[in-house]
């Protein structure tokens, strides 16, 4: 398995700074398990990173050590290196949650998880090291969603603009300008299984969006992609057709004043990811607040016509979303 480069996981401001974020971060490790279980005293052959408090400088050093020629000479430290790297990623992610966006948090937590799993797969871990790896995985299971939500909240609702996916310009002559306030939202699925859409990196999703737009413009004669927003399985939100135009997603007059949101995937055949549902809920709630659309007017495509869309598993989410109590309405 390829190790995602740590540098990719650092906030940009930190990667650019020569003193890579060590200031003020020492002691972070103590909040996590190794602090309370003192590490083996470093011997003369211990790598230089061993036992130091967590900092990005230390993690980069471990990563280089794992990738470098030292590795063969110090094989017995590989498990410890994986553990300290994963523990450090987790500790620093917690510490920096207010500075990360959802994407970066997911990358970091997944990298930490893979590190704990690689450590556990080794036959030379001692029981205490095994417990540390299991404890790390346990914490990831219980805190992943919370950290992701917190990072998302702190970065606000990020909507990737059309230029991020290389959208073709709309053909205005084939579009209908919006003439009245938005008063309903319709949720769709793309009816393509997400396993057929690669590993959901942003460039791969951008490809999928260009394909949907191309198909709808070419084969359906639309003036642009039909949906106003699209959400991918990693929880990224993408801008589709700008809100100045009526959508093309619910057939004829049903499109009037109706915001179209499409979740990429096939939700008769798979379940929506947690990340995509977090984003969908944030997006639909934000649109509802901005345009004063109550939850009871958030529909599935199948409300408007006989169709499988948005799939059984996404319809289940809609039922639960609609049944939640709406925030109190304010006087106009
Ligand atoms: Zn649909």
CSV table of C-alpha atoms in Angstrom, one decimal, residues 31-332:
chain,number,residue,atom,x,y,z
A,31,UNK,CA,-2.4,13.8,25.8
A,32,UNK,CA,-2.3,10.4,24.0
A,33,UNK,CA,-1.3,7.0,25.3
A,34,UNK,CA,2.5,6.9,24.9
A,35,UNK,CA,2.8,9.8,27.4
A,36,UNK,CA,1.4,7.8,30.2
A,37,UNK,CA,3.2,4.6,29.2
A,38,UNK,CA,6.8,5.8,29.1
A,39,UNK,CA,8.6,4.7,25.9
A,40,UNK,CA,11.7,2.5,26.1
A,41,UNK,CA,14.7,4.5,26.9
A,42,UNK,CA,16.5,5.3,23.6
A,43,UNK,CA,19.6,3.2,23.1
A,44,UNK,CA,22.5,4.4,21.1
A,45,UNK,CA,21.0,2.7,18.0
A,46,UNK,CA,17.5,4.3,18.5
A,47,UNK,CA,16.5,6.5,15.6
A,48,UNK,CA,16.7,10.2,16.5
A,49,UNK,CA,12.9,10.7,16.5
A,50,UNK,CA,12.3,8.0,19.1
A,51,UNK,CA,10.6,9.3,22.2
A,52,UNK,CA,10.4,12.9,21.2
A,53,UNK,CA,7.2,14.8,21.7
A,54,UNK,CA,4.9,14.9,18.6
A,55,UNK,CA,5.4,17.7,16.1
A,56,UNK,CA,5.1,17.9,12.4
A,57,UNK,CA,8.9,18.0,12.2
A,58,UNK,CA,9.2,14.8,14.1
A,59,UNK,CA,6.5,13.1,11.9
A,60,UNK,CA,8.3,14.2,8.7
A,61,UNK,CA,11.5,12.7,10.1
A,62,UNK,CA,9.8,9.4,10.8
A,63,UNK,CA,8.4,9.3,7.3
A,64,UNK,CA,11.8,9.9,5.8
A,65,UNK,CA,13.3,7.3,8.1
A,66,UNK,CA,10.7,4.7,7.0
A,67,UNK,CA,11.3,5.5,3.4
A,68,UNK,CA,15.1,5.7,3.7
A,69,UNK,CA,18.1,3.3,3.7
A,70,UNK,CA,18.3,3.3,7.5
A,71,UNK,CA,15.2,1.1,7.5
A,72,UNK,CA,17.1,-2.1,6.8
A,73,UNK,CA,19.6,-1.5,9.6
A,74,UNK,CA,16.9,-0.7,12.1
A,75,UNK,CA,14.1,-3.2,11.2
A,76,UNK,CA,13.1,-3.6,14.8
A,77,UNK,CA,12.1,0.0,15.0
A,78,UNK,CA,9.7,-0.1,12.0
A,79,UNK,CA,6.6,-1.0,14.1
A,80,UNK,CA,7.5,1.7,16.6
A,81,UNK,CA,7.9,4.2,13.8
A,82,UNK,CA,4.5,3.3,12.3
A,83,UNK,CA,2.9,3.7,15.8
A,84,UNK,CA,4.5,7.0,16.6
A,85,UNK,CA,3.6,8.3,13.1
A,86,UNK,CA,0.0,7.3,13.4
A,87,UNK,CA,-0.3,8.5,17.0
A,88,UNK,CA,1.2,11.8,16.1
A,89,UNK,CA,-1.1,12.3,13.1
A,90,UNK,CA,-4.1,11.6,15.3
A,91,UNK,CA,-2.9,13.9,18.1
A,92,UNK,CA,-2.0,16.7,15.8
A,93,UNK,CA,-5.4,16.4,14.0
A,94,UNK,CA,-7.2,16.8,17.2
A,95,UNK,CA,-5.1,19.8,18.1
A,96,UNK,CA,-5.5,21.5,14.7
A,97,UNK,CA,-9.2,20.6,14.1
A,98,UNK,CA,-10.2,24.3,13.9
A,99,UNK,CA,-7.6,24.9,11.1
A,100,UNK,CA,-8.5,21.9,8.9
A,101,UNK,CA,-11.2,21.5,6.4
A,102,UNK,CA,-13.1,18.2,6.0
A,103,UNK,CA,-11.0,16.9,3.2
A,104,UNK,CA,-7.7,17.3,5.0
A,105,UNK,CA,-9.1,15.9,8.2
A,106,UNK,CA,-10.3,12.8,6.3
A,107,UNK,CA,-6.9,12.4,4.7
A,108,UNK,CA,-5.1,12.7,8.0
A,109,UNK,CA,-7.4,10.3,9.9
A,110,UNK,CA,-7.3,7.7,7.1
A,111,UNK,CA,-3.5,7.9,7.1
A,112,UNK,CA,-3.5,7.4,10.8
A,113,UNK,CA,-5.8,4.4,10.5
A,114,UNK,CA,-3.7,2.8,7.8
A,115,UNK,CA,-0.6,3.4,10.0
A,116,UNK,CA,-2.2,1.6,13.0
A,117,UNK,CA,-3.3,-1.2,10.7
A,118,UNK,CA,0.2,-1.6,9.2
A,119,UNK,CA,1.7,-1.7,12.7
A,120,UNK,CA,-0.8,-4.3,13.8
A,121,UNK,CA,-0.1,-6.5,10.8
A,122,UNK,CA,3.5,-6.8,11.9
A,123,UNK,CA,4.6,-10.0,13.7
A,124,UNK,CA,7.2,-8.2,15.8
A,125,UNK,CA,5.0,-5.9,17.9
A,126,UNK,CA,5.1,-6.5,21.6
A,127,UNK,CA,1.8,-6.7,23.6
A,128,UNK,CA,2.1,-3.1,24.8
A,129,UNK,CA,2.6,-1.8,21.2
A,130,UNK,CA,-0.4,-3.9,20.1
A,131,UNK,CA,-2.5,-2.3,22.7
A,132,UNK,CA,-1.4,1.2,21.5
A,133,UNK,CA,-2.4,0.3,18.0
A,134,UNK,CA,-5.7,-1.1,19.1
A,135,UNK,CA,-6.4,2.0,21.2
A,136,UNK,CA,-5.6,4.2,18.3
A,137,UNK,CA,-8.0,2.4,16.0
A,138,UNK,CA,-10.7,2.4,18.7
A,139,UNK,CA,-10.3,6.2,19.1
A,140,UNK,CA,-10.5,6.6,15.3
A,141,UNK,CA,-13.7,4.6,15.2
A,142,UNK,CA,-15.3,6.6,18.0
A,143,UNK,CA,-14.1,10.1,17.0
A,144,UNK,CA,-13.7,10.1,13.2
A,145,UNK,CA,-17.2,11.5,12.5
A,146,UNK,CA,-17.0,14.1,15.3
A,147,UNK,CA,-13.6,15.4,14.2
A,148,UNK,CA,-14.8,15.5,10.5
A,149,UNK,CA,-17.9,17.4,11.5
A,150,UNK,CA,-15.9,19.8,13.6
A,151,UNK,CA,-13.4,20.5,10.8
A,152,UNK,CA,-16.3,21.0,8.4
A,153,UNK,CA,-18.0,23.4,10.8
A,154,UNK,CA,-14.9,25.4,11.3
A,155,UNK,CA,-14.3,25.8,7.6
A,156,UNK,CA,-17.9,26.6,6.8
A,157,UNK,CA,-19.9,25.1,4.0
A,158,UNK,CA,-17.4,24.7,1.2
A,159,UNK,CA,-18.9,24.6,-2.2
A,160,UNK,CA,-16.5,23.8,-5.1
A,161,UNK,CA,-17.1,26.2,-7.9
A,162,UNK,CA,-17.6,25.2,-11.5
A,163,UNK,CA,-14.1,26.0,-12.5
A,164,UNK,CA,-12.9,23.4,-10.0
A,165,UNK,CA,-14.5,20.7,-12.1
A,166,UNK,CA,-13.9,22.3,-15.5
A,167,UNK,CA,-17.6,22.9,-16.3
A,168,UNK,CA,-18.5,23.8,-19.9
A,169,UNK,CA,-20.1,27.2,-20.2
A,170,UNK,CA,-23.9,27.0,-20.1
A,171,UNK,CA,-26.0,27.6,-23.3
A,172,UNK,CA,-28.1,30.5,-22.0
A,173,UNK,CA,-30.6,30.2,-24.9
A,174,UNK,CA,-31.6,26.8,-23.7
A,175,UNK,CA,-32.0,27.8,-20.0
A,176,UNK,CA,-34.9,29.3,-18.1
A,177,UNK,CA,-34.2,32.2,-15.8
A,178,UNK,CA,-35.6,31.8,-12.3
A,179,UNK,CA,-38.5,34.1,-11.8
A,180,UNK,CA,-39.8,33.3,-8.3
A,181,UNK,CA,-38.3,32.5,-5.0
A,182,UNK,CA,-37.0,28.9,-4.4
A,183,UNK,CA,-39.6,27.1,-2.4
A,184,UNK,CA,-38.7,23.4,-2.6
A,185,UNK,CA,-35.7,21.1,-2.8
A,186,UNK,CA,-35.5,17.8,-4.7
A,187,UNK,CA,-32.8,15.2,-3.9
A,188,UNK,CA,-31.6,12.8,-6.6
A,189,UNK,CA,-28.9,10.1,-7.1
A,190,UNK,CA,-26.8,9.8,-10.2
A,191,UNK,CA,-27.7,6.1,-10.5
A,192,UNK,CA,-24.1,5.1,-11.1
A,193,UNK,CA,-22.5,2.9,-8.5
A,194,UNK,CA,-19.7,4.8,-6.8
A,195,UNK,CA,-17.3,1.8,-7.4
A,196,UNK,CA,-17.5,2.6,-11.1
A,197,UNK,CA,-16.3,6.2,-10.4
A,198,UNK,CA,-12.7,5.4,-9.3
A,199,UNK,CA,-11.5,6.1,-5.8
A,200,UNK,CA,-13.3,9.5,-5.6
A,201,UNK,CA,-10.3,11.8,-5.7
A,202,UNK,CA,-11.3,15.3,-6.5
A,203,UNK,CA,-10.0,15.0,-10.1
A,204,UNK,CA,-11.9,11.8,-10.6
A,205,UNK,CA,-15.1,13.3,-9.4
A,206,UNK,CA,-14.5,16.3,-11.6
A,207,UNK,CA,-14.3,13.8,-14.5
A,208,UNK,CA,-17.7,12.3,-13.5
A,209,UNK,CA,-19.3,15.8,-13.3
A,210,UNK,CA,-18.0,16.7,-16.8
A,211,UNK,CA,-19.4,13.4,-18.1
A,212,UNK,CA,-22.8,14.1,-16.5
A,213,UNK,CA,-22.8,17.6,-17.9
A,214,UNK,CA,-21.7,16.4,-21.4
A,215,UNK,CA,-24.4,13.7,-21.4
A,216,UNK,CA,-27.2,16.0,-20.3
A,217,UNK,CA,-26.2,18.8,-22.8
A,218,UNK,CA,-25.6,16.5,-25.7
A,219,UNK,CA,-28.2,13.7,-25.3
A,220,UNK,CA,-30.9,15.6,-23.4
A,221,UNK,CA,-30.5,19.0,-25.0
A,222,UNK,CA,-30.1,20.7,-21.7
A,223,UNK,CA,-28.4,24.2,-21.5
A,224,UNK,CA,-26.2,23.0,-18.7
A,225,UNK,CA,-25.9,20.2,-16.1
A,226,UNK,CA,-29.5,19.8,-14.7
A,227,UNK,CA,-28.7,19.9,-10.9
A,228,UNK,CA,-27.8,22.9,-8.9
A,229,UNK,CA,-25.6,21.0,-6.5
A,230,UNK,CA,-23.8,17.7,-6.4
A,231,UNK,CA,-22.4,15.8,-3.4
A,232,UNK,CA,-19.8,13.1,-3.8
A,233,UNK,CA,-19.2,10.1,-1.6
A,234,UNK,CA,-16.3,11.8,0.1
A,235,UNK,CA,-18.7,14.6,1.2
A,236,UNK,CA,-17.4,17.3,-1.2
A,237,UNK,CA,-20.1,19.6,-2.4
A,238,UNK,CA,-19.9,20.9,-6.0
A,239,UNK,CA,-21.7,23.7,-7.7
A,240,UNK,CA,-23.8,22.6,-10.6
A,241,UNK,CA,-26.2,24.9,-12.5
A,242,UNK,CA,-26.0,28.4,-11.0
A,243,UNK,CA,-29.1,29.3,-8.9
A,244,UNK,CA,-30.0,32.2,-11.3
A,245,UNK,CA,-31.4,29.4,-13.6
A,246,UNK,CA,-34.2,27.0,-13.1
A,247,UNK,CA,-33.0,23.4,-12.8
A,248,UNK,CA,-33.7,20.5,-15.2
A,249,UNK,CA,-34.1,17.5,-12.9
A,250,UNK,CA,-37.8,17.0,-12.1
A,251,UNK,CA,-39.5,17.2,-15.5
A,252,UNK,CA,-41.4,20.2,-16.8
A,253,UNK,CA,-43.3,22.5,-14.3
A,254,UNK,CA,-41.9,20.5,-11.4
A,255,UNK,CA,-38.6,22.3,-11.9
A,256,UNK,CA,-40.1,25.7,-11.2
A,257,UNK,CA,-38.7,27.1,-7.9
A,258,UNK,CA,-37.2,23.7,-7.2
A,259,UNK,CA,-33.5,23.4,-6.2
A,260,UNK,CA,-32.0,20.1,-7.5
A,261,UNK,CA,-29.4,18.3,-5.4
A,262,UNK,CA,-27.7,15.1,-6.7
A,263,UNK,CA,-25.8,12.6,-4.6
A,264,UNK,CA,-23.3,10.7,-6.7
A,265,UNK,CA,-23.9,7.0,-6.4
A,266,UNK,CA,-26.6,4.4,-6.8
A,267,UNK,CA,-28.6,4.2,-3.6
A,268,UNK,CA,-30.7,1.2,-4.5
A,269,UNK,CA,-27.4,-0.8,-4.7
A,270,UNK,CA,-25.2,0.9,-2.1
A,271,UNK,CA,-25.6,3.0,1.1
A,272,UNK,CA,-24.7,6.6,1.1
A,273,UNK,CA,-21.4,7.3,2.9
A,274,UNK,CA,-21.5,9.1,6.3
A,275,UNK,CA,-19.5,11.9,4.8
A,276,UNK,CA,-21.9,12.4,2.0
A,277,UNK,CA,-24.9,12.5,4.3
A,278,UNK,CA,-23.2,15.0,6.7
A,279,UNK,CA,-22.7,17.3,3.7
A,280,UNK,CA,-26.1,16.7,2.2
A,281,UNK,CA,-27.7,17.6,5.5
A,282,UNK,CA,-25.6,20.7,5.9
A,283,UNK,CA,-26.3,21.8,2.3
A,284,UNK,CA,-30.0,21.2,2.4
A,285,UNK,CA,-30.3,22.9,5.8
A,286,UNK,CA,-28.3,25.9,4.6
A,287,UNK,CA,-30.4,26.2,1.5
A,288,UNK,CA,-33.6,25.8,3.6
A,289,UNK,CA,-32.5,28.6,5.9
A,290,UNK,CA,-31.4,30.9,3.1
A,291,UNK,CA,-34.5,30.5,1.0
A,292,UNK,CA,-37.0,29.8,3.9
A,293,UNK,CA,-37.8,26.3,2.6
A,294,UNK,CA,-39.2,24.1,5.4
A,295,UNK,CA,-38.0,20.5,5.8
A,296,UNK,CA,-41.5,19.3,4.7
A,297,UNK,CA,-40.7,20.6,1.3
A,298,UNK,CA,-37.5,18.6,0.8
A,299,UNK,CA,-38.5,15.8,-1.6
A,300,UNK,CA,-37.0,12.8,-3.4
A,301,UNK,CA,-37.3,12.7,-7.2
A,302,UNK,CA,-39.9,10.0,-6.8
A,303,UNK,CA,-42.3,12.5,-5.2
A,304,UNK,CA,-42.7,14.1,-8.7
A,305,UNK,CA,-42.9,11.1,-10.9
A,306,UNK,CA,-42.7,7.3,-10.9
A,307,UNK,CA,-38.9,6.7,-10.7
A,308,UNK,CA,-36.4,4.7,-8.7
A,309,UNK,CA,-34.5,7.9,-8.0
A,310,UNK,CA,-33.1,8.7,-5.4
A,311,UNK,CA,-32.9,5.0,-4.5
A,312,UNK,CA,-34.2,3.2,-1.4
A,313,UNK,CA,-31.3,4.0,0.9
A,314,UNK,CA,-31.3,7.7,0.2
A,315,UNK,CA,-35.1,7.8,0.5
A,316,UNK,CA,-34.6,6.4,4.0
A,317,UNK,CA,-32.4,9.4,4.8
A,318,UNK,CA,-35.1,11.8,3.4
A,319,UNK,CA,-37.8,10.3,5.6
A,320,UNK,CA,-35.6,10.8,8.7
A,321,UNK,CA,-34.6,14.3,7.6
A,322,UNK,CA,-38.2,15.4,7.0
A,323,UNK,CA,-39.3,14.1,10.3
A,324,UNK,CA,-36.8,16.0,12.4
A,325,UNK,CA,-38.2,19.1,14.1
A,326,UNK,CA,-37.6,22.2,12.1
A,327,UNK,CA,-36.1,25.2,13.9
A,328,UNK,CA,-38.7,27.7,15.0
A,329,UNK,CA,-39.9,30.0,12.3
A,330,UNK,CA,-39.1,33.6,12.8
A,331,UNK,CA,-41.7,36.3,12.3
A,332,UNK,CA,-41.3,38.1,9.0
